[in-house]
PDB file of C-alpha atoms in Angstrom:
ATOM      1  CA  MET A 288       0.000   0.000   0.000  1.00 44.00           C
ATOM      2  CA  SER A 289       1.175   3.499  -0.724  1.00 42.00           C
ATOM      3  CA  ASP A 290      -0.560   6.725   0.285  1.00 48.00           C
ATOM      4  CA  SER A 291       2.355   8.983  -0.568  1.00 46.00           C
ATOM      5  CA  GLU A 292       1.409  11.988  -2.687  1.00 48.00           C
ATOM      6  CA  ASP A 293       4.896  11.917  -4.219  1.00 52.00           C
ATOM      7  CA  ASP A 294       4.086   8.742  -6.131  1.00 57.00           C
ATOM      8  CA  THR A 295       2.610   9.409  -9.549  1.00 74.00           C
ATOM      9  CA  PRO A 296      -0.161   6.856 -10.046  1.00 77.00           C
ATOM     10  CA  ASP A 297      -0.179   4.799 -13.232  1.00 87.00           C
ATOM     11  CA  LYS A 298      -3.976   4.686 -13.181  1.00 94.00           C
ATOM     12  CA  GLN A 299      -6.811   6.709 -11.685  1.00 95.00           C
ATOM     13  CA  LEU A 300     -10.165   5.075 -11.023  1.00 97.00           C
ATOM     14  CA  LYS A 301     -13.432   6.731 -10.041  1.00 96.00           C
ATOM     15  CA  ILE A 302     -15.371   4.436  -7.694  1.00 96.00           C
ATOM     16  CA  ILE A 303     -18.938   5.342  -6.711  1.00 95.00           C
ATOM     17  CA  ILE A 304     -20.611   3.955  -3.565  1.00 95.00           C
ATOM     18  CA  MET A 305     -24.411   4.036  -3.783  1.00 93.00           C
ATOM     19  CA  GLY A 306     -27.383   2.700  -1.860  1.00 92.00           C
ATOM     20  CA  ASP A 307     -29.985   3.595   0.732  1.00 91.00           C
ATOM     21  CA  GLY A 308     -29.165   5.782   3.689  1.00 85.00           C
ATOM     22  CA  ALA A 309     -27.965   3.879   6.782  1.00 85.00           C
ATOM     23  CA  SER A 310     -26.832   0.921   4.658  1.00 92.00           C
ATOM     24  CA  GLY A 311     -23.252   1.682   5.702  1.00 92.00           C
ATOM     25  CA  LYS A 312     -21.799   3.402   2.617  1.00 92.00           C
ATOM     26  CA  THR A 313     -19.923   6.081   4.545  1.00 90.00           C
ATOM     27  CA  SER A 314     -18.730   3.548   7.120  1.00 92.00           C
ATOM     28  CA  ILE A 315     -17.309   1.384   4.325  1.00 94.00           C
ATOM     29  CA  ALA A 316     -15.563   4.356   2.697  1.00 92.00           C
ATOM     30  CA  THR A 317     -14.169   5.574   6.021  1.00 91.00           C
ATOM     31  CA  ARG A 318     -13.054   2.101   7.079  1.00 91.00           C
ATOM     32  CA  TYR A 319     -11.250   1.619   3.771  1.00 92.00           C
ATOM     33  CA  SER A 320      -9.611   5.024   3.457  1.00 86.00           C
ATOM     34  CA  GLN A 321      -8.899   5.822   7.107  1.00 82.00           C
ATOM     35  CA  GLU A 322      -9.187   2.495   8.973  1.00 69.00           C
ATOM     36  CA  GLN A 323     -11.875   3.993  11.186  1.00 47.00           C
ATOM     37  CA  PHE A 324     -15.465   3.174  12.074  1.00 46.00           C
ATOM     38  CA  GLY A 325     -17.965   5.710  13.372  1.00 45.00           C
ATOM     39  CA  LYS A 326     -20.441   4.254  15.867  1.00 45.00           C
ATOM     40  CA  GLN A 327     -22.957   7.053  15.343  1.00 43.00           C
ATOM     41  CA  TYR A 328     -24.923   7.346  12.105  1.00 40.00           C
ATOM     42  CA  LYS A 329     -24.334  10.573  10.207  1.00 45.00           C
ATOM     43  CA  GLN A 330     -26.301  11.155   7.021  1.00 47.00           C
ATOM     44  CA  THR A 331     -24.240  12.077   3.963  1.00 44.00           C
ATOM     45  CA  LEU A 332     -25.644  15.181   2.280  1.00 45.00           C
ATOM     46  CA  GLY A 333     -24.766  15.191  -1.411  1.00 56.00           C
ATOM     47  CA  LEU A 334     -21.462  13.353  -1.463  1.00 77.00           C
ATOM     48  CA  ASP A 335     -18.238  12.751   0.421  1.00 85.00           C
ATOM     49  CA  PHE A 336     -14.936  12.191  -1.359  1.00 86.00           C
ATOM     50  CA  PHE A 337     -12.052   9.946  -0.326  1.00 90.00           C
ATOM     51  CA  LEU A 338      -8.719   9.187  -1.992  1.00 90.00           C
ATOM     52  CA  LYS A 339      -6.835   5.917  -1.560  1.00 92.00           C
ATOM     53  CA  ARG A 340      -3.625   4.850  -3.271  1.00 93.00           C
ATOM     54  CA  ILE A 341      -2.986   1.144  -3.797  1.00 92.00           C
ATOM     55  CA  VAL A 342      -0.474  -1.039  -5.600  1.00 92.00           C
ATOM     56  CA  LEU A 343      -1.732  -3.860  -7.817  1.00 93.00           C
ATOM     57  CA  PRO A 344       0.289  -6.794  -9.201  1.00 91.00           C
ATOM     58  CA  GLY A 345       2.903  -5.703 -11.713  1.00 90.00           C
ATOM     59  CA  ASN A 346       3.776  -2.771  -9.435  1.00 91.00           C
ATOM     60  CA  ILE A 347       0.890  -0.753 -10.867  1.00 93.00           C
ATOM     61  CA  ASN A 348       0.135   2.282  -8.700  1.00 95.00           C
ATOM     62  CA  VAL A 349      -3.559   3.137  -8.664  1.00 95.00           C
ATOM     63  CA  ALA A 350      -5.302   6.172  -7.194  1.00 95.00           C
ATOM     64  CA  LEU A 351      -8.865   5.306  -6.189  1.00 94.00           C
ATOM     65  CA  GLN A 352     -11.242   8.268  -6.059  1.00 94.00           C
ATOM     66  CA  VAL A 353     -14.015   6.979  -3.799  1.00 94.00           C
ATOM     67  CA  TRP A 354     -17.273   8.931  -4.089  1.00 93.00           C
ATOM     68  CA  ASP A 355     -19.746   8.312  -1.259  1.00 91.00           C
ATOM     69  CA  ILE A 356     -23.180   9.270  -2.614  1.00 88.00           C
ATOM     70  CA  GLY A 357     -25.865  10.275  -0.119  1.00 81.00           C
ATOM     71  CA  GLY A 358     -28.916   8.007   0.011  1.00 68.00           C
ATOM     72  CA  GLN A 359     -31.326  10.919  -0.463  1.00 61.00           C
ATOM     73  CA  THR A 360     -29.832  11.797  -3.866  1.00 64.00           C
ATOM     74  CA  LEU A 361     -31.786   9.039  -5.677  1.00 74.00           C
ATOM     75  CA  GLY A 362     -33.746  10.856  -8.364  1.00 66.00           C
ATOM     76  CA  GLY A 363     -31.926  14.108  -7.599  1.00 68.00           C
ATOM     77  CA  ALA A 364     -30.694  16.465 -10.297  1.00 72.00           C
ATOM     78  CA  MET A 365     -27.008  15.925  -9.408  1.00 82.00           C
ATOM     79  CA  LEU A 366     -26.979  12.126  -9.333  1.00 84.00           C
ATOM     80  CA  ASP A 367     -26.406  11.791 -13.088  1.00 86.00           C
ATOM     81  CA  LYS A 368     -23.353  14.039 -12.827  1.00 86.00           C
ATOM     82  CA  TYR A 369     -21.975  12.019  -9.903  1.00 87.00           C
ATOM     83  CA  ILE A 370     -22.330   8.739 -11.818  1.00 89.00           C
ATOM     84  CA  TYR A 371     -20.960   9.975 -15.150  1.00 89.00           C
ATOM     85  CA  GLY A 372     -17.429   8.788 -15.882  1.00 91.00           C
ATOM     86  CA  ALA A 373     -17.348   6.214 -13.079  1.00 95.00           C
ATOM     87  CA  ASN A 374     -15.080   3.212 -13.600  1.00 96.00           C
ATOM     88  CA  GLY A 375     -16.747   1.175 -10.884  1.00 97.00           C
ATOM     89  CA  ILE A 376     -19.968   1.347  -8.879  1.00 97.00           C
ATOM     90  CA  LEU A 377     -20.557  -0.379  -5.544  1.00 97.00           C
ATOM     91  CA  LEU A 378     -24.250  -0.900  -4.813  1.00 97.00           C
ATOM     92  CA  VAL A 379     -24.423  -1.331  -1.043  1.00 97.00           C
ATOM     93  CA  TYR A 380     -27.243  -2.723   1.066  1.00 97.00           C
ATOM     94  CA  ASP A 381     -27.650  -3.794   4.687  1.00 97.00           C
ATOM     95  CA  ILE A 382     -28.113  -7.582   4.984  1.00 98.00           C
ATOM     96  CA  THR A 383     -30.330  -7.004   8.063  1.00 97.00           C
ATOM     97  CA  ASN A 384     -32.607  -4.511   6.258  1.00 97.00           C
ATOM     98  CA  TYR A 385     -34.607  -6.076   3.431  1.00 97.00           C
ATOM     99  CA  SER A 386     -35.968  -2.770   2.112  1.00 96.00           C
ATOM    100  CA  SER A 387     -32.405  -1.550   1.475  1.00 96.00           C
ATOM    101  CA  PHE A 388     -31.986  -4.580  -0.801  1.00 97.00           C
ATOM    102  CA  GLU A 389     -35.330  -4.086  -2.571  1.00 96.00           C
ATOM    103  CA  ASN A 390     -34.506  -0.453  -3.329  1.00 94.00           C
ATOM    104  CA  LEU A 391     -31.378  -1.475  -5.262  1.00 95.00           C
ATOM    105  CA  ASP A 392     -33.642  -1.874  -8.320  1.00 95.00           C
ATOM    106  CA  ASP A 393     -34.213   1.893  -8.295  1.00 92.00           C
ATOM    107  CA  TRP A 394     -30.507   2.619  -7.905  1.00 92.00           C
ATOM    108  CA  ILE A 395     -29.415   0.312 -10.703  1.00 93.00           C
ATOM    109  CA  THR A 396     -32.102   1.689 -13.020  1.00 92.00           C
ATOM    110  CA  GLN A 397     -30.677   5.162 -12.484  1.00 89.00           C
ATOM    111  CA  VAL A 398     -27.149   3.923 -13.171  1.00 90.00           C
ATOM    112  CA  LYS A 399     -28.113   2.177 -16.395  1.00 89.00           C
ATOM    113  CA  SER A 400     -29.961   5.236 -17.692  1.00 88.00           C
ATOM    114  CA  VAL A 401     -26.816   7.336 -17.254  1.00 87.00           C
ATOM    115  CA  CYS A 402     -24.315   4.774 -18.524  1.00 87.00           C
ATOM    116  CA  LYS A 403     -26.221   3.433 -21.537  1.00 83.00           C
ATOM    117  CA  SER A 404     -24.480   5.893 -23.860  1.00 76.00           C
ATOM    118  CA  GLU A 405     -20.983   5.246 -22.510  1.00 79.00           C
ATOM    119  CA  GLU A 406     -18.596   3.218 -24.641  1.00 81.00           C
ATOM    120  CA  LYS A 407     -17.352   1.230 -21.654  1.00 87.00           C
ATOM    121  CA  PRO A 408     -19.911   0.880 -18.844  1.00 91.00           C
ATOM    122  CA  PRO A 409     -18.605   0.844 -15.264  1.00 95.00           C
ATOM    123  CA  HIS A 410     -17.886  -2.354 -13.390  1.00 97.00           C
ATOM    124  CA  MET A 411     -20.833  -3.096 -11.121  1.00 97.00           C
ATOM    125  CA  ALA A 412     -20.403  -4.687  -7.689  1.00 98.00           C
ATOM    126  CA  LEU A 413     -23.104  -5.850  -5.286  1.00 98.00           C
ATOM    127  CA  VAL A 414     -21.985  -5.341  -1.678  1.00 98.00           C
ATOM    128  CA  GLY A 415     -23.828  -6.809   1.299  1.00 98.00           C
ATOM    129  CA  ASN A 416     -22.739  -4.914   4.410  1.00 97.00           C
ATOM    130  CA  LYS A 417     -22.936  -5.767   8.141  1.00 96.00           C
ATOM    131  CA  VAL A 418     -21.955  -9.438   7.932  1.00 96.00           C
ATOM    132  CA  ASP A 419     -20.962  -9.098  11.587  1.00 96.00           C
ATOM    133  CA  LEU A 420     -24.753  -9.260  12.167  1.00 96.00           C
ATOM    134  CA  GLU A 421     -25.189 -12.525  10.271  1.00 96.00           C
ATOM    135  CA  HIS A 422     -27.602 -13.791  12.930  1.00 96.00           C
ATOM    136  CA  MET A 423     -29.937 -10.893  12.006  1.00 97.00           C
ATOM    137  CA  ARG A 424     -29.770 -11.434   8.236  1.00 97.00           C
ATOM    138  CA  THR A 425     -33.048 -10.819   6.374  1.00 98.00           C
ATOM    139  CA  VAL A 426     -31.693 -11.015   2.804  1.00 97.00           C
ATOM    140  CA  LYS A 427     -31.044 -14.632   1.911  1.00 96.00           C
ATOM    141  CA  MET A 428     -27.800 -15.549   0.192  1.00 96.00           C
ATOM    142  CA  ASP A 429     -29.544 -16.867  -2.928  1.00 97.00           C
ATOM    143  CA  LYS A 430     -31.409 -13.548  -3.324  1.00 97.00           C
ATOM    144  CA  HIS A 431     -28.081 -11.722  -3.280  1.00 98.00           C
ATOM    145  CA  GLN A 432     -26.476 -14.083  -5.792  1.00 97.00           C
ATOM    146  CA  LYS A 433     -29.491 -14.000  -8.121  1.00 97.00           C
ATOM    147  CA  PHE A 434     -29.505 -10.190  -8.199  1.00 97.00           C
ATOM    148  CA  ALA A 435     -25.765 -10.107  -8.917  1.00 98.00           C
ATOM    149  CA  GLN A 436     -26.087 -12.618 -11.760  1.00 97.00           C
ATOM    150  CA  GLU A 437     -29.084 -10.911 -13.343  1.00 96.00           C
ATOM    151  CA  HIS A 438     -27.265  -7.588 -13.502  1.00 95.00           C
ATOM    152  CA  ASN A 439     -23.816  -8.977 -14.323  1.00 95.00           C
ATOM    153  CA  MET A 440     -22.315  -7.780 -11.053  1.00 97.00           C
ATOM    154  CA  SER A 441     -19.460  -9.057  -8.936  1.00 97.00           C
ATOM    155  CA  SER A 442     -20.515 -10.255  -5.470  1.00 97.00           C
ATOM    156  CA  HIS A 443     -19.057  -9.101  -2.148  1.00 97.00           C
ATOM    157  CA  PHE A 444     -19.854  -9.316   1.565  1.00 97.00           C
ATOM    158  CA  VAL A 445     -18.194  -6.956   4.046  1.00 96.00           C
ATOM    159  CA  SER A 446     -18.422  -5.554   7.551  1.00 96.00           C
ATOM    160  CA  ALA A 447     -17.552  -1.898   7.902  1.00 94.00           C
ATOM    161  CA  LYS A 448     -17.636  -2.325  11.685  1.00 93.00           C
ATOM    162  CA  THR A 449     -14.970  -5.041  11.910  1.00 93.00           C
ATOM    163  CA  GLY A 450     -13.258  -4.245   8.604  1.00 93.00           C
ATOM    164  CA  ASP A 451     -13.882  -7.774   7.355  1.00 94.00           C
ATOM    165  CA  SER A 452     -13.202  -7.956   3.559  1.00 94.00           C
ATOM    166  CA  VAL A 453     -13.558  -4.169   3.036  1.00 95.00           C
ATOM    167  CA  SER A 454     -10.030  -3.755   1.645  1.00 94.00           C
ATOM    168  CA  LEU A 455     -10.421  -6.984  -0.306  1.00 95.00           C
ATOM    169  CA  CYS A 456     -13.612  -5.706  -1.954  1.00 96.00           C
ATOM    170  CA  PHE A 457     -11.957  -2.543  -3.292  1.00 96.00           C
ATOM    171  CA  GLN A 458      -8.820  -4.440  -4.296  1.00 95.00           C
ATOM    172  CA  LYS A 459     -10.842  -6.965  -6.312  1.00 96.00           C
ATOM    173  CA  VAL A 460     -12.999  -4.284  -7.967  1.00 97.00           C
ATOM    174  CA  ALA A 461      -9.949  -2.237  -8.998  1.00 97.00           C
ATOM    175  CA  ALA A 462      -8.192  -5.338 -10.340  1.00 96.00           C
ATOM    176  CA  GLU A 463     -11.250  -6.423 -12.330  1.00 96.00           C
ATOM    177  CA  ILE A 464     -11.644  -2.966 -13.863  1.00 97.00           C
ATOM    178  CA  LEU A 465      -8.016  -3.032 -15.028  1.00 96.00           C
ATOM    179  CA  GLY A 466      -8.098  -6.693 -16.080  1.00 95.00           C
ATOM    180  CA  ILE A 467      -5.537  -7.754 -13.474  1.00 94.00           C
ATOM    181  CA  LYS A 468      -5.753 -11.182 -11.873  1.00 91.00           C
ATOM    182  CA  LEU A 469      -5.054 -11.377  -8.150  1.00 89.00           C
ATOM    183  CA  THR A 470      -3.245 -14.416  -6.782  1.00 83.00           C
ATOM    184  CA  ARG A 471      -4.409 -16.279  -3.680  1.00 81.00           C
ATOM    185  CA  PRO A 472      -1.648 -14.762  -1.465  1.00 77.00           C
ATOM    186  CA  GLU A 473      -2.659 -11.283  -2.647  1.00 75.00           C
ATOM    187  CA  LEU A 474      -6.296 -11.987  -1.852  1.00 78.00           C
ATOM    188  CA  GLU A 475      -5.443 -13.375   1.576  1.00 78.00           C
ATOM    189  CA  GLN A 476      -3.304 -10.308   2.292  1.00 73.00           C
ATOM    190  CA  HIS A 477      -6.413  -8.124   2.197  1.00 64.00           C
ATOM    191  CA  GLN A 478      -8.553 -10.400   4.326  1.00 64.00           C
ATOM    192  CA  ARG A 479      -8.809  -8.715   7.700  1.00 56.00           C
ATOM    193  CA  VAL A 480      -8.011 -11.009  10.600  1.00 47.00           C
ATOM    194  CA  VAL A 481      -9.930 -10.134  13.751  1.00 45.00           C
ATOM    195  CA  LYS A 482      -7.857 -10.995  16.787  1.00 42.00           C
ATOM    196  CA  ALA A 483      -9.297 -11.607  20.222  1.00 36.00           C
ATOM    197  CA  GLU A 484      -7.859  -9.612  23.086  1.00 39.00           C
ATOM    198  CA  ILE A 485      -5.974 -11.545  25.749  1.00 39.00           C
ATOM    199  CA  VAL A 486      -7.038 -10.347  29.170  1.00 41.00           C
ATOM    200  CA  GLN A 487      -4.433 -10.755  31.877  1.00 45.00           C
ATOM    201  CA  TYR A 488      -5.700 -10.835  35.424  1.00 40.00           C
ATOM    202  CA  ASN A 489      -3.735  -9.957  38.504  1.00 49.00           C
ATOM    203  CA  GLN A 490      -3.351 -12.788  40.961  1.00 49.00           C
ATOM    204  CA  SER A 491      -5.567 -10.903  43.401  1.00 49.00           C
ATOM    205  CA  ASP A 492      -8.379 -10.799  40.793  1.00 50.00           C
ATOM    206  CA  VAL A 493      -8.520 -14.564  40.389  1.00 46.00           C
ATOM    207  CA  PRO A 494     -11.039 -16.136  42.786  1.00 49.00           C
ATOM    208  CA  PRO A 495      -9.591 -18.890  44.974  1.00 52.00           C
ATOM    209  CA  LYS A 496     -10.355 -22.452  43.948  1.00 50.00           C
ATOM    210  CA  GLN A 497     -13.066 -24.095  45.972  1.00 52.00           C
ATOM    211  CA  PRO A 498     -12.088 -27.382  47.623  1.00 52.00           C
ATOM    212  CA  VAL A 499     -13.715 -30.411  46.054  1.00 47.00           C
ATOM    213  CA  THR A 500     -15.908 -32.204  48.572  1.00 49.00           C
ATOM    214  CA  ASN A 501     -17.921 -35.370  48.315  1.00 49.00           C
ATOM    215  CA  GLN A 502     -21.053 -33.225  48.122  1.00 45.00           C
ATOM    216  CA  THR A 503     -19.591 -31.251  45.193  1.00 41.00           C
ATOM    217  CA  LYS A 504     -18.721 -34.432  43.351  1.00 43.00           C
ATOM    218  CA  LYS A 505     -22.211 -35.779  43.871  1.00 43.00           C
ATOM    219  CA  SER A 506     -23.934 -32.660  42.500  1.00 38.00           C
ATOM    220  CA  ALA A 507     -21.836 -32.837  39.330  1.00 42.00           C
ATOM    221  CA  MET A 508     -23.120 -36.282  38.417  1.00 41.00           C
ATOM    222  CA  CYS A 509     -25.794 -36.781  35.780  1.00 42.00           C
ATOM    223  CA  SER A 510     -28.333 -39.554  36.167  1.00 40.00           C
ATOM    224  CA  LEU A 511     -30.057 -40.995  33.116  1.00 42.00           C
ATOM    225  CA  GLN A 512     -33.441 -42.659  33.683  1.00 42.00           C
TER     226      GLN A 512
END
């Protein structure tokens, strides 16, 4: 990775992040560009802009211009201008919020109306966010895969909160746009590993062991009838 402004990038890519408000678009962009996660929801008005420099195989330096589009801009006068010239578009939804998935039809319709006249349409990626809340999932996996296949989109699952696969998602999208194949080690490099904290207790904090008595042994037995 290289974020140095002294490096002249070989390529510049415009990446748009779109989807309903509260689906986690800004959290994904912030996690990727700044390695941060905001616990409080803040609505994006218009758009936010982030810049991230990466290095792809072949020592290709790429500057990613990440445009975070506000959820309320759907149907707005400026949305067409935001989309125009994009190399890649990430359609983001919340896997625990089914309506955010249903509304992707409206977003992709808007994208196609803008890009239909372009010689090379942008790479489209379907991104299911909040996989850290898998137990609360309301959008089934087959629904996600079907939508991606119908619209010729690449498929991704991320967690902006933990950082799981966020970097990998952008790395894969950039590589696919430029026709670069990532090797398994390169893919694994961008898989975030969540480590558990090791808590060390002082000796005084550890409760003393209770002596084992005959009564204790008896209560621990299980009787099958």
